[in-house]
GROMACS .gro file of C-alpha atoms in nm:
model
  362
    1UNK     CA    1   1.427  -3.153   2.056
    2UNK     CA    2   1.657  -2.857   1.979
    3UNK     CA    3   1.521  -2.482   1.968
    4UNK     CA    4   1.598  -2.440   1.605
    5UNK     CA    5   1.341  -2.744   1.533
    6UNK     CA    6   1.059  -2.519   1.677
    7UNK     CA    7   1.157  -2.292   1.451
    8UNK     CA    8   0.913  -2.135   1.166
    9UNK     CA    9   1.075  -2.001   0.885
   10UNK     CA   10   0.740  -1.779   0.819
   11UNK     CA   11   0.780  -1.650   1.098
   12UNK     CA   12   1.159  -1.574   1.089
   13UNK     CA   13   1.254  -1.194   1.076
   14UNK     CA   14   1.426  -1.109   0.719
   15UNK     CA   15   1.535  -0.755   0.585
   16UNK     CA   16   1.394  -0.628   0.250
   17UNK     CA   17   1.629  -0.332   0.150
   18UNK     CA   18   1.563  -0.066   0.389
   19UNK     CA   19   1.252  -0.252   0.552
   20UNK     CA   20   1.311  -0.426   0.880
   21UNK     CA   21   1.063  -0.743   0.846
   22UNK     CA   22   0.921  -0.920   1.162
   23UNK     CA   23   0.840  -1.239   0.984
   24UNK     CA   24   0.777  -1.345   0.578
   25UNK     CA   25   0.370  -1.370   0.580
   26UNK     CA   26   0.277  -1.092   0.315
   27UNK     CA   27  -0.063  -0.971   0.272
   28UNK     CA   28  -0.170  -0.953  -0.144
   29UNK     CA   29  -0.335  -0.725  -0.298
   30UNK     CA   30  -0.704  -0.805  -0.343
   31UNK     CA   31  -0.971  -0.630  -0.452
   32UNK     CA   32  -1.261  -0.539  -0.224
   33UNK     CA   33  -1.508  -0.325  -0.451
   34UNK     CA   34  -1.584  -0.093  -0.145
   35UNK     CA   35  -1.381   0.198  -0.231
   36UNK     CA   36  -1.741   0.395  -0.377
   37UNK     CA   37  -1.714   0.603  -0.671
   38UNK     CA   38  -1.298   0.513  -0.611
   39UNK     CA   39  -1.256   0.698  -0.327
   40UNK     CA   40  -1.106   0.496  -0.048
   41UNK     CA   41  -1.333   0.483   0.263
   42UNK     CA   42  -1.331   0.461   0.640
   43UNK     CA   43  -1.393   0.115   0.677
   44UNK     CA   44  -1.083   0.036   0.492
   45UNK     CA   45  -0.853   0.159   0.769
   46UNK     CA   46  -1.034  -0.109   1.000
   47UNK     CA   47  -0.988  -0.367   0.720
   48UNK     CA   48  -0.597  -0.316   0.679
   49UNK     CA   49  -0.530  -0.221   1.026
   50UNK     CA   50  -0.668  -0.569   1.101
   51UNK     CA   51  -0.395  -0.760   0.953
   52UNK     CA   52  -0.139  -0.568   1.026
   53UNK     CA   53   0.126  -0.668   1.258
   54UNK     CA   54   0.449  -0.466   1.368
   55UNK     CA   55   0.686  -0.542   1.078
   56UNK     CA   56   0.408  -0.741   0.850
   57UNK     CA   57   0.451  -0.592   0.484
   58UNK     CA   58   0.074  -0.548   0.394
   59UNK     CA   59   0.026  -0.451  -0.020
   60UNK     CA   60  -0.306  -0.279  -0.068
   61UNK     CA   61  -0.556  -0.369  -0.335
   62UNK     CA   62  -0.493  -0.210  -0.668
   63UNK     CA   63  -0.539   0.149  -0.717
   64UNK     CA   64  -0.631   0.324  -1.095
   65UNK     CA   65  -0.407   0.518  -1.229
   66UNK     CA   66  -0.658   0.725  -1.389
   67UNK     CA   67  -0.990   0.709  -1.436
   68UNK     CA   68  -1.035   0.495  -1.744
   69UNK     CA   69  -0.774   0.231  -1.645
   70UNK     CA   70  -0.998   0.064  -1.372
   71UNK     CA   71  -1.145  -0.272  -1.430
   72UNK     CA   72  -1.457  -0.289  -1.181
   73UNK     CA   73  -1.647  -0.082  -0.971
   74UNK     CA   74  -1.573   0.034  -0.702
   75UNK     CA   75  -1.211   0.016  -0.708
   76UNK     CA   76  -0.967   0.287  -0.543
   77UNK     CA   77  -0.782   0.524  -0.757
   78UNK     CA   78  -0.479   0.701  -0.660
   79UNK     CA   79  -0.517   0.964  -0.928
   80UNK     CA   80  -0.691   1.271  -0.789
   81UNK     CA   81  -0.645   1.475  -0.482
   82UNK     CA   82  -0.963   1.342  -0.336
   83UNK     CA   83  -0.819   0.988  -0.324
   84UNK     CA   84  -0.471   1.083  -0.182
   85UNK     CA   85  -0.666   1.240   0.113
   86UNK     CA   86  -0.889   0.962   0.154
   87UNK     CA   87  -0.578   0.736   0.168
   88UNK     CA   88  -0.413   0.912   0.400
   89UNK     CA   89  -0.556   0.779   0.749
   90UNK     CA   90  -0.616   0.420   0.631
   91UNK     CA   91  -0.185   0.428   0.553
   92UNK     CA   92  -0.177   0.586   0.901
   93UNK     CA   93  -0.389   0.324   1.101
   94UNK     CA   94  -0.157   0.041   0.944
   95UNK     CA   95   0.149   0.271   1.036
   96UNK     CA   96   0.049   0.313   1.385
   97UNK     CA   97   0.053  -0.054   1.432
   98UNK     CA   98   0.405  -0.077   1.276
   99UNK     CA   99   0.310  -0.206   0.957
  100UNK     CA  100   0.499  -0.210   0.607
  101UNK     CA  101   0.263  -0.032   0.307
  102UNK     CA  102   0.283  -0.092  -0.003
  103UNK     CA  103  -0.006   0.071  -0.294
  104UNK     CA  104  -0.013  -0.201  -0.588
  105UNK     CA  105  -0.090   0.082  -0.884
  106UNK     CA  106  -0.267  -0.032  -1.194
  107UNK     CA  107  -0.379   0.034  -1.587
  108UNK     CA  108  -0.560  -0.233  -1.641
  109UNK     CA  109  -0.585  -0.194  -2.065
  110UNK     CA  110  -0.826  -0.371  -2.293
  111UNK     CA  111  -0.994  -0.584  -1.965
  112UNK     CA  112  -1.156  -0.218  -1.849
  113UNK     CA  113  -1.526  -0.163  -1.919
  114UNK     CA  114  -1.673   0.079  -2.154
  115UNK     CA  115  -1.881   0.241  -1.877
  116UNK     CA  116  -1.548   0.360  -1.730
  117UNK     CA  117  -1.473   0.531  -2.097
  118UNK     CA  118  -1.701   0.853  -2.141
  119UNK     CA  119  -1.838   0.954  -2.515
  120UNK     CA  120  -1.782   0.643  -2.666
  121UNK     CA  121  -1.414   0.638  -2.554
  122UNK     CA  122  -1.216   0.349  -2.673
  123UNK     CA  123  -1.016   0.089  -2.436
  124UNK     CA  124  -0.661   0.114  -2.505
  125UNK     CA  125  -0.403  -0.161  -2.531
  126UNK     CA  126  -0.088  -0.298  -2.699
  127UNK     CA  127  -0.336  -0.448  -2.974
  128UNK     CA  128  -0.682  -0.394  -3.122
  129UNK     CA  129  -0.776  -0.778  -3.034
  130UNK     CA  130  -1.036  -0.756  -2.826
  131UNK     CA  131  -1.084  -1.040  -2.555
  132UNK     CA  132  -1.342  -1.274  -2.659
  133UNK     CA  133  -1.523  -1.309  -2.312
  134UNK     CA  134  -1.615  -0.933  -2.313
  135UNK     CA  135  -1.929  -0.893  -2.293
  136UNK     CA  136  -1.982  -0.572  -2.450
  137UNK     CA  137  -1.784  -0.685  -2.766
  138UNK     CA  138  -1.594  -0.366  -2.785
  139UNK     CA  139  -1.243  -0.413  -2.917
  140UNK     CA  140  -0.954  -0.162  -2.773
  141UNK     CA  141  -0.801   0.072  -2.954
  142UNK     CA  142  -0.383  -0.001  -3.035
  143UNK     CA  143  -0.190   0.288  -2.845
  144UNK     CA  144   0.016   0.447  -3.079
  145UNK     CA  145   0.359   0.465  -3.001
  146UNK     CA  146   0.384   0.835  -2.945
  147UNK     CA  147   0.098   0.823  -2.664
  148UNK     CA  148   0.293   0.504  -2.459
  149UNK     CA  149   0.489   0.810  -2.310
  150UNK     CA  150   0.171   0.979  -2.142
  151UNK     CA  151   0.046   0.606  -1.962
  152UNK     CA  152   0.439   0.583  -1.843
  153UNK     CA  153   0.376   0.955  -1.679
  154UNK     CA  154   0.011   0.789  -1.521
  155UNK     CA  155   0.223   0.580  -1.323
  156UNK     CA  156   0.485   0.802  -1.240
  157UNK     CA  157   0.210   1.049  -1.098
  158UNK     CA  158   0.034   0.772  -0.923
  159UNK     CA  159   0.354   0.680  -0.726
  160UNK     CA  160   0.422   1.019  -0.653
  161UNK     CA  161   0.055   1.025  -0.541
  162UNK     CA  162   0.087   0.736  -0.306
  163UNK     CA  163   0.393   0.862  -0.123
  164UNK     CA  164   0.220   1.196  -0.070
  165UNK     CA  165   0.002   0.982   0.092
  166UNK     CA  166   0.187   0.815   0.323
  167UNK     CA  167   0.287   0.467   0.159
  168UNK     CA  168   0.611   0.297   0.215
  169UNK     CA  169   0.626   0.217  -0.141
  170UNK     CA  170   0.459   0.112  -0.465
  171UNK     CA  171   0.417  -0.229  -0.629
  172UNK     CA  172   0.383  -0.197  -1.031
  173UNK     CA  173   0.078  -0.408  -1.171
  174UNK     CA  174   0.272  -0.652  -1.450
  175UNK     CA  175   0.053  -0.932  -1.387
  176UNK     CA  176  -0.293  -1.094  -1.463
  177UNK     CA  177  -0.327  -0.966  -1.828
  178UNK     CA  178  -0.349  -0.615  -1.755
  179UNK     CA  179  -0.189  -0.359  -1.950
  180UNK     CA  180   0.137  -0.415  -1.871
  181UNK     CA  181   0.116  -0.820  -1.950
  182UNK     CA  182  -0.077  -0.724  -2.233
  183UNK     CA  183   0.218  -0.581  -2.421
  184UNK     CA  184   0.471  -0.831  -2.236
  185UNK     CA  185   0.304  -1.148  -2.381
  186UNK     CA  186   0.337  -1.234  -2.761
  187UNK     CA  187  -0.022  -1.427  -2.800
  188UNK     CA  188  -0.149  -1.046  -2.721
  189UNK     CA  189   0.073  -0.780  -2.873
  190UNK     CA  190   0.081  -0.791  -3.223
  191UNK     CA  191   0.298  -0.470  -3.269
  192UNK     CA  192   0.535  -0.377  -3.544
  193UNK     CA  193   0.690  -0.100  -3.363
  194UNK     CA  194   0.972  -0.082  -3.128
  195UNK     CA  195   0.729  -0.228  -2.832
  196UNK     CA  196   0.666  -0.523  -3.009
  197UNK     CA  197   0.814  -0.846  -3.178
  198UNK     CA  198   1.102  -0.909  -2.979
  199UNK     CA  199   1.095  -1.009  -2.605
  200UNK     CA  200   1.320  -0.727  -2.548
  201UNK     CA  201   1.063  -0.497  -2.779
  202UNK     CA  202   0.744  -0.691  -2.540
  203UNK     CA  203   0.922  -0.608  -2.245
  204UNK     CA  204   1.004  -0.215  -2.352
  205UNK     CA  205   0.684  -0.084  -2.197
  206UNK     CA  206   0.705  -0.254  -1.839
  207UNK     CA  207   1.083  -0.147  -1.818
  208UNK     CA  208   0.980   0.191  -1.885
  209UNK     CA  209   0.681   0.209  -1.621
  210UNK     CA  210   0.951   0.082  -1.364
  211UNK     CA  211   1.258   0.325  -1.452
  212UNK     CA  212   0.978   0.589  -1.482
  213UNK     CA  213   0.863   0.507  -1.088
  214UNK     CA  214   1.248   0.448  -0.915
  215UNK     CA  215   1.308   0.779  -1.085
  216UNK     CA  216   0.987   0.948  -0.887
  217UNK     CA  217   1.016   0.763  -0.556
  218UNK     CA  218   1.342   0.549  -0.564
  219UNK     CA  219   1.396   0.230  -0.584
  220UNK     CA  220   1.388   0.095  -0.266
  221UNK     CA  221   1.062   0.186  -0.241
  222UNK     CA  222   0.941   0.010  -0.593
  223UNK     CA  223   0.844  -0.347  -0.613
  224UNK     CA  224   0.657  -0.502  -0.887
  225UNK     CA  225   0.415  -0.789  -0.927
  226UNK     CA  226   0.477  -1.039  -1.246
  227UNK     CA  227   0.274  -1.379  -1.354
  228UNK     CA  228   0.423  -1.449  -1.691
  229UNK     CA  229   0.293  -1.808  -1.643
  230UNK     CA  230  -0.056  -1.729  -1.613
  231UNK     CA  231  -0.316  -1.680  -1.897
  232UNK     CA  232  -0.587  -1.516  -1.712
  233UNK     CA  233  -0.751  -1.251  -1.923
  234UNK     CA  234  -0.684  -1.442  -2.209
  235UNK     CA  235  -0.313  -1.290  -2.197
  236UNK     CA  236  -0.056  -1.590  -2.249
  237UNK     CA  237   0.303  -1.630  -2.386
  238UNK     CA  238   0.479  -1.872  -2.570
  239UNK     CA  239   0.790  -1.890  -2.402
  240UNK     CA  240   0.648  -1.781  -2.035
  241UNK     CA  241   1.002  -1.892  -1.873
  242UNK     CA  242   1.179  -1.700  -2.098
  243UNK     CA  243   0.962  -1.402  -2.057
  244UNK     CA  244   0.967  -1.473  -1.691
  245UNK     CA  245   1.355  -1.480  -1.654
  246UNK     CA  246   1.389  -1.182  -1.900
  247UNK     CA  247   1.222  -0.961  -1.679
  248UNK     CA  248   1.361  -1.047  -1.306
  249UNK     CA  249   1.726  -0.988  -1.454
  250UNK     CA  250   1.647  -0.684  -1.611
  251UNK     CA  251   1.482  -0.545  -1.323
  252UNK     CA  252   1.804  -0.554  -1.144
  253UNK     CA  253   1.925  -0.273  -1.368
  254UNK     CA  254   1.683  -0.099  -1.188
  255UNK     CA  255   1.763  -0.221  -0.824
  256UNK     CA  256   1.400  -0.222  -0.712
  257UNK     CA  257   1.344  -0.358  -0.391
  258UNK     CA  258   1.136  -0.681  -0.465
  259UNK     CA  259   0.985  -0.875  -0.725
  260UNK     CA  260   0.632  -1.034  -0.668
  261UNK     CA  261   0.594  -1.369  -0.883
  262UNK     CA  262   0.274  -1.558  -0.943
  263UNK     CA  263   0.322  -1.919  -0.922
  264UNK     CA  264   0.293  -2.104  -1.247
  265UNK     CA  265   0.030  -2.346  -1.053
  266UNK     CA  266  -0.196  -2.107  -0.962
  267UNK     CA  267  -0.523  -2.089  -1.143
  268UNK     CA  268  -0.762  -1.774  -1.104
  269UNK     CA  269  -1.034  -1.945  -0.900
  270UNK     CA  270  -0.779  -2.024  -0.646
  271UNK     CA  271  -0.734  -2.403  -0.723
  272UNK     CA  272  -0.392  -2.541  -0.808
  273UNK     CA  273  -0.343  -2.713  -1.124
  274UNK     CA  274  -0.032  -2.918  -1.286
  275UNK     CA  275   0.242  -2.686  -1.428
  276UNK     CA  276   0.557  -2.761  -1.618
  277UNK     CA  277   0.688  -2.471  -1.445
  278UNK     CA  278   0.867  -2.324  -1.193
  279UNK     CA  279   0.989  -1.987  -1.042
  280UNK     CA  280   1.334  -2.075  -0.906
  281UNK     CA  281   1.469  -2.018  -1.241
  282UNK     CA  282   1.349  -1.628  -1.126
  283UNK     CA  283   1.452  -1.621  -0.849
  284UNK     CA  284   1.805  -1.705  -0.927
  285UNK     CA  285   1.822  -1.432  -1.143
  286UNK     CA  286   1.712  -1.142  -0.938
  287UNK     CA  287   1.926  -0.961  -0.714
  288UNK     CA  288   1.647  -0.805  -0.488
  289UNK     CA  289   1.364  -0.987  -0.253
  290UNK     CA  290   1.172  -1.255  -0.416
  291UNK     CA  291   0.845  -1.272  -0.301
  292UNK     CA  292   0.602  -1.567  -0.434
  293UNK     CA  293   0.182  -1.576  -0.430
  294UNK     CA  294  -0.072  -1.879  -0.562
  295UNK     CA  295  -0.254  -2.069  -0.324
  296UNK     CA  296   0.036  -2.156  -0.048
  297UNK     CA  297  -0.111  -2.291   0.292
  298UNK     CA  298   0.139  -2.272   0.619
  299UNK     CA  299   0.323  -2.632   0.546
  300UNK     CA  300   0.371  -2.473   0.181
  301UNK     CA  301   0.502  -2.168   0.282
  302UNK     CA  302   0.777  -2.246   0.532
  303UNK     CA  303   0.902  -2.494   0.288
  304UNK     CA  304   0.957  -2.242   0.014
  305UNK     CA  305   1.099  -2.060   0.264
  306UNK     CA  306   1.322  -2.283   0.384
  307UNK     CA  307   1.439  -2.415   0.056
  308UNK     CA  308   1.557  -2.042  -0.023
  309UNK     CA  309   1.330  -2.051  -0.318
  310UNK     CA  310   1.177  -1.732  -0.172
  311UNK     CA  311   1.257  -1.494   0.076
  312UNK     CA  312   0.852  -1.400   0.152
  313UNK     CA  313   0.525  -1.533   0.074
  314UNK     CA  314   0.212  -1.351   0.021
  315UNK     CA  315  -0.117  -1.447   0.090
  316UNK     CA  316  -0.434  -1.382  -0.021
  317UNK     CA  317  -0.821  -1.523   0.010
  318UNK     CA  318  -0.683  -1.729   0.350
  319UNK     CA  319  -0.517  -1.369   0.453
  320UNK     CA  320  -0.867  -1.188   0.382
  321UNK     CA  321  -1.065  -1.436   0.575
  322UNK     CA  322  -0.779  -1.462   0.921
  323UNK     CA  323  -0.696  -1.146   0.999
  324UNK     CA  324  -0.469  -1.304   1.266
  325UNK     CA  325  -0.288  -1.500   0.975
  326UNK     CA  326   0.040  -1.476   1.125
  327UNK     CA  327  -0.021  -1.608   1.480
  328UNK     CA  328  -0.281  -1.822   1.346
  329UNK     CA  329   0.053  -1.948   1.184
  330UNK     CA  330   0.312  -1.900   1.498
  331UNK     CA  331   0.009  -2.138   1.672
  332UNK     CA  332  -0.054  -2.389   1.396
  333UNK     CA  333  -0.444  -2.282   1.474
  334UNK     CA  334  -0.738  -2.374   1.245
  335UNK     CA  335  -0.818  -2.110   0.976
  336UNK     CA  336  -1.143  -1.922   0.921
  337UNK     CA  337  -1.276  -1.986   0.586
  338UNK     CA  338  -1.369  -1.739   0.308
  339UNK     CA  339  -1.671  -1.663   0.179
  340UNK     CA  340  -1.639  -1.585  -0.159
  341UNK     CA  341  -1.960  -1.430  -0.247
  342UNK     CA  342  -1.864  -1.137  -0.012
  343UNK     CA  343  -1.526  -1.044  -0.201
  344UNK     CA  344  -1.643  -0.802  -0.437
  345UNK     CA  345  -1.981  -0.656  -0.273
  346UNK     CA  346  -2.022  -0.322  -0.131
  347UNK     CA  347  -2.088  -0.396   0.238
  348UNK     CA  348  -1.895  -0.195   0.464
  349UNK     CA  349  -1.887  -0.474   0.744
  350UNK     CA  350  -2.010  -0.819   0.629
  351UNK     CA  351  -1.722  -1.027   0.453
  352UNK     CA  352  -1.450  -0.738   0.496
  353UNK     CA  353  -1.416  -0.646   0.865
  354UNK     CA  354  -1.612  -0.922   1.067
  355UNK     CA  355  -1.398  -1.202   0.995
  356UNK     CA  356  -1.329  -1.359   1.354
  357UNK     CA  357  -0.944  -1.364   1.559
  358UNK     CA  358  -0.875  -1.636   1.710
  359UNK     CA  359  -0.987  -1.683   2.080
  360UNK     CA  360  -0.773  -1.985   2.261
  361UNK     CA  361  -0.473  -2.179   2.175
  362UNK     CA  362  -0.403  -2.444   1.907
   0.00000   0.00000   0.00000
C-alpha cells in the first residue's frame, strides 16, 4: 500500500486566502445560550479553546448585532463595549493554541421575540407576514426602504467590533431564515421596492451587508454563510438553485474569502432527507473557498473533499460533542455522542465543556 492511500483528505493542509489551514475539519457556529444577559463569559474560552487545533478554522456561535436582532436568550452580542471586552480573552485562548477565528454576526428579523423589543417595539423584516409558528402572534413590521441603510451600518459596526476584539474575521448570517434570507427568498419578501421582486432586487440587501463589511475589515477577512435550499423558519424560495447560484457569483465581485453553504439535504433536527439538489452548481461558480455544513460524518467528508466539491467541511452537533474531532478523525476513533437536551441550557460545565477526549488508540 502506497503512502498517498493513507492519506485523509480532511486532514490535508489547504490555504484559504491569507489563512494557512492545517487540515479542512471546520467547527460551525452553534448556539450555546450561555452567553448571560449577551455578554460572552469565561467558560466560553474553555469551550472554544477545546476544539481548537493549530491551524483549525473554528467560527463562533452567532453574535447580535444589536440588541433587538437576537433570537433567544442568552445569546452573545457583539454590539456594545461590554461584549467586545468580554470577547477578547476567549479569541485569545483559541489564538494561543494557533487557531483560525471567525465571529458569525447576525440580525435575525421577524424570528426575534417580542421580549427582546422594549415598549411594544415591533420585529422588523422584509415583510409584515408574520411566521405562523410564533407563538406570540405578533407580525413584524416591513422596513421601509430608507431605514435598510441603518441595519447595513449594524453590521458594519459589528465587524468592526469583532476585529477590535481580536477575530480573524467575520462570517455574515444569510442563512436559516433570518433577516438576510428573509428578504433573499420570494415565498417571504413581498416588496414592491427596489429590494424586492426580482432575484437581483431579493438579493440587494445581502449584497449590501457584504460590500458594507469588506469595506470595514476587508475582504479576506469576510466569509458568509448561505442555505438557499433550506426552509427553516418558514423562509423558502421558488427557484432555490437559482437563488443559490445568484449569490456565490456575485459574491466574487466582492472577493470575500469563503462562502459557507448549507447542504440542500440537511433538515433542522439534524436528520438527512431526499433533495433534488445539489451545491456543486455553487461551487463552480465561486471564485473563493467553498466550505459545505449538514450532517457530514468522516467517510462523508473526505469524499466531498476529495471529489473537489468542497475545499472544507464544517461540523457541528458531532464537533460540539468531540472536542478532539480532528484526531478523532486522523485515528478513525469512535465518537462521543451529543446530548441534545444540553445545547441550549445555561450550565456553565455540563453539556458544553465536559465532553470527554479521547484516551487510547483506534
Amino acid at each position: 500500500m502506497s503512502e498517498q492511500d493513507h492519506v485523509i483528505p480532511l486532514l490535508t493542509p489547504y490555504k484559504m486566502g491569507n489563512f494557512n489551514l492545517s487540515h479542512r475539519v471546520v467547527l460551525a457556529p452553534l448556539y450555546r445560550a450561555r452567553s448571560y444577559n449577551n455578554v460572552p463569559q469565561p467558560h466560553a474560552a474553555l469551550y472554544y479553546s477545546q476544539r481548537t487545533t493549530k491551524g483549525g478554522l473554528l467560527i463562533c456561535e452567532a453574535a447580535a448585532i444589536s440588541a433587538n436582532s437576537q433570537t433567544i436568550r442568552n445569546a452573545p452580542g457583539i454590539w456594545s463595549r461590554e461584549q467586545v471586552e468580554a470577547w477578547k480573552p476567549i479569541v485569545d485562548a483559541v489564538h494561543a493554541k494557533g487557531g483560525i477565528f471567525f465571529c458569525q454576526i447576525i440580525h435575525v428579523g421577524r424570528v426575534s421575540d417580542s421580549d427582546f423589543h422594549p415598549n411594544g417595539q415591533a420585529l422588523i423584516s422584509s415583510t409584515n407576514k408574520p411566521l405562523t409558528s410564533q407563538s406570540n402572534g405578533i407580525a413584524p413590521r416591513q422596513l421601509r426602504t430608507d431605514e435598510i441603510p441603518h441595519i447595513v451600518n449594524e453590521f458594519r459596526i459589528a465587524a468592526r467590533n469583532a476585529m477590535e476584539a481580536g477575530f480573524d474575521g467575520v462570517e455574515i448570517h444569510g442563512a436559516h431564515g433570518f433577516l438576510i434570507d428573509q428578504f433573499m427568498k420570494d415565498k417571504v419578501n413581498d416588496r414592491t421596492d427596489k429590494y424586492g421582486g426580482s432575484l437581483e432586487n431579493r438579493c440587494r440587501f445581502a449584497e449590501e451587508v457584504v460590500e458594507a463589511v469588506v469595506q470595514e475589515i476587508g475582504s479576506e477577512r469576510v466569509g458568509i454563510r448561505l442555505s438557499p435550499f433550506s426552509d427553516y423558519n418558514e423562509c423558502v424560495d421558488s427557484n432555490p438553485e437559482a437563488l443559490g447560484i445568484y449569490m456565490a457569483e456575485s459574491l466574487n465581485k466582492y472577493g470575500v474569502v469563503y462562502c459557507h453553504m448549507v447542504e440542500p439535504r440537511w433538515d433542522i433536527s439534524g436528520k438527512n432527507v431526499e433533495s433534488p439538489y445539489s451545491l456543486v452548481p455553487m461551487k463552480k461558480v465561486f471564485k473563493g473557498t467553498f466550505i459545505v455544513a449538514g450532517g457530514y460524518d468522516r467517510e462523508e467528508g473526505n469524499k466531498v473533499i476529495a471529489e473537489n466539491k468542497a475545499n472544507l467541511v464544517a461540523y457541528g452537533r458531532v464537533f460540539l460533542a468531540n472536542p478532539d474531532l480532528p484526531k478523532r478523525f486522523e485515528l478513525d476513533a469512535p465518537l462521543n455522542k451529543y446530548n441534545r437536551d444540553t445545547f441550549y441550557t445555561t450550565d456553565p460545565v455540563i453539556g458544553y465543556t465536559d465532553y470527554p477526549f479521547f484516551e487510547g488508540s483506534a
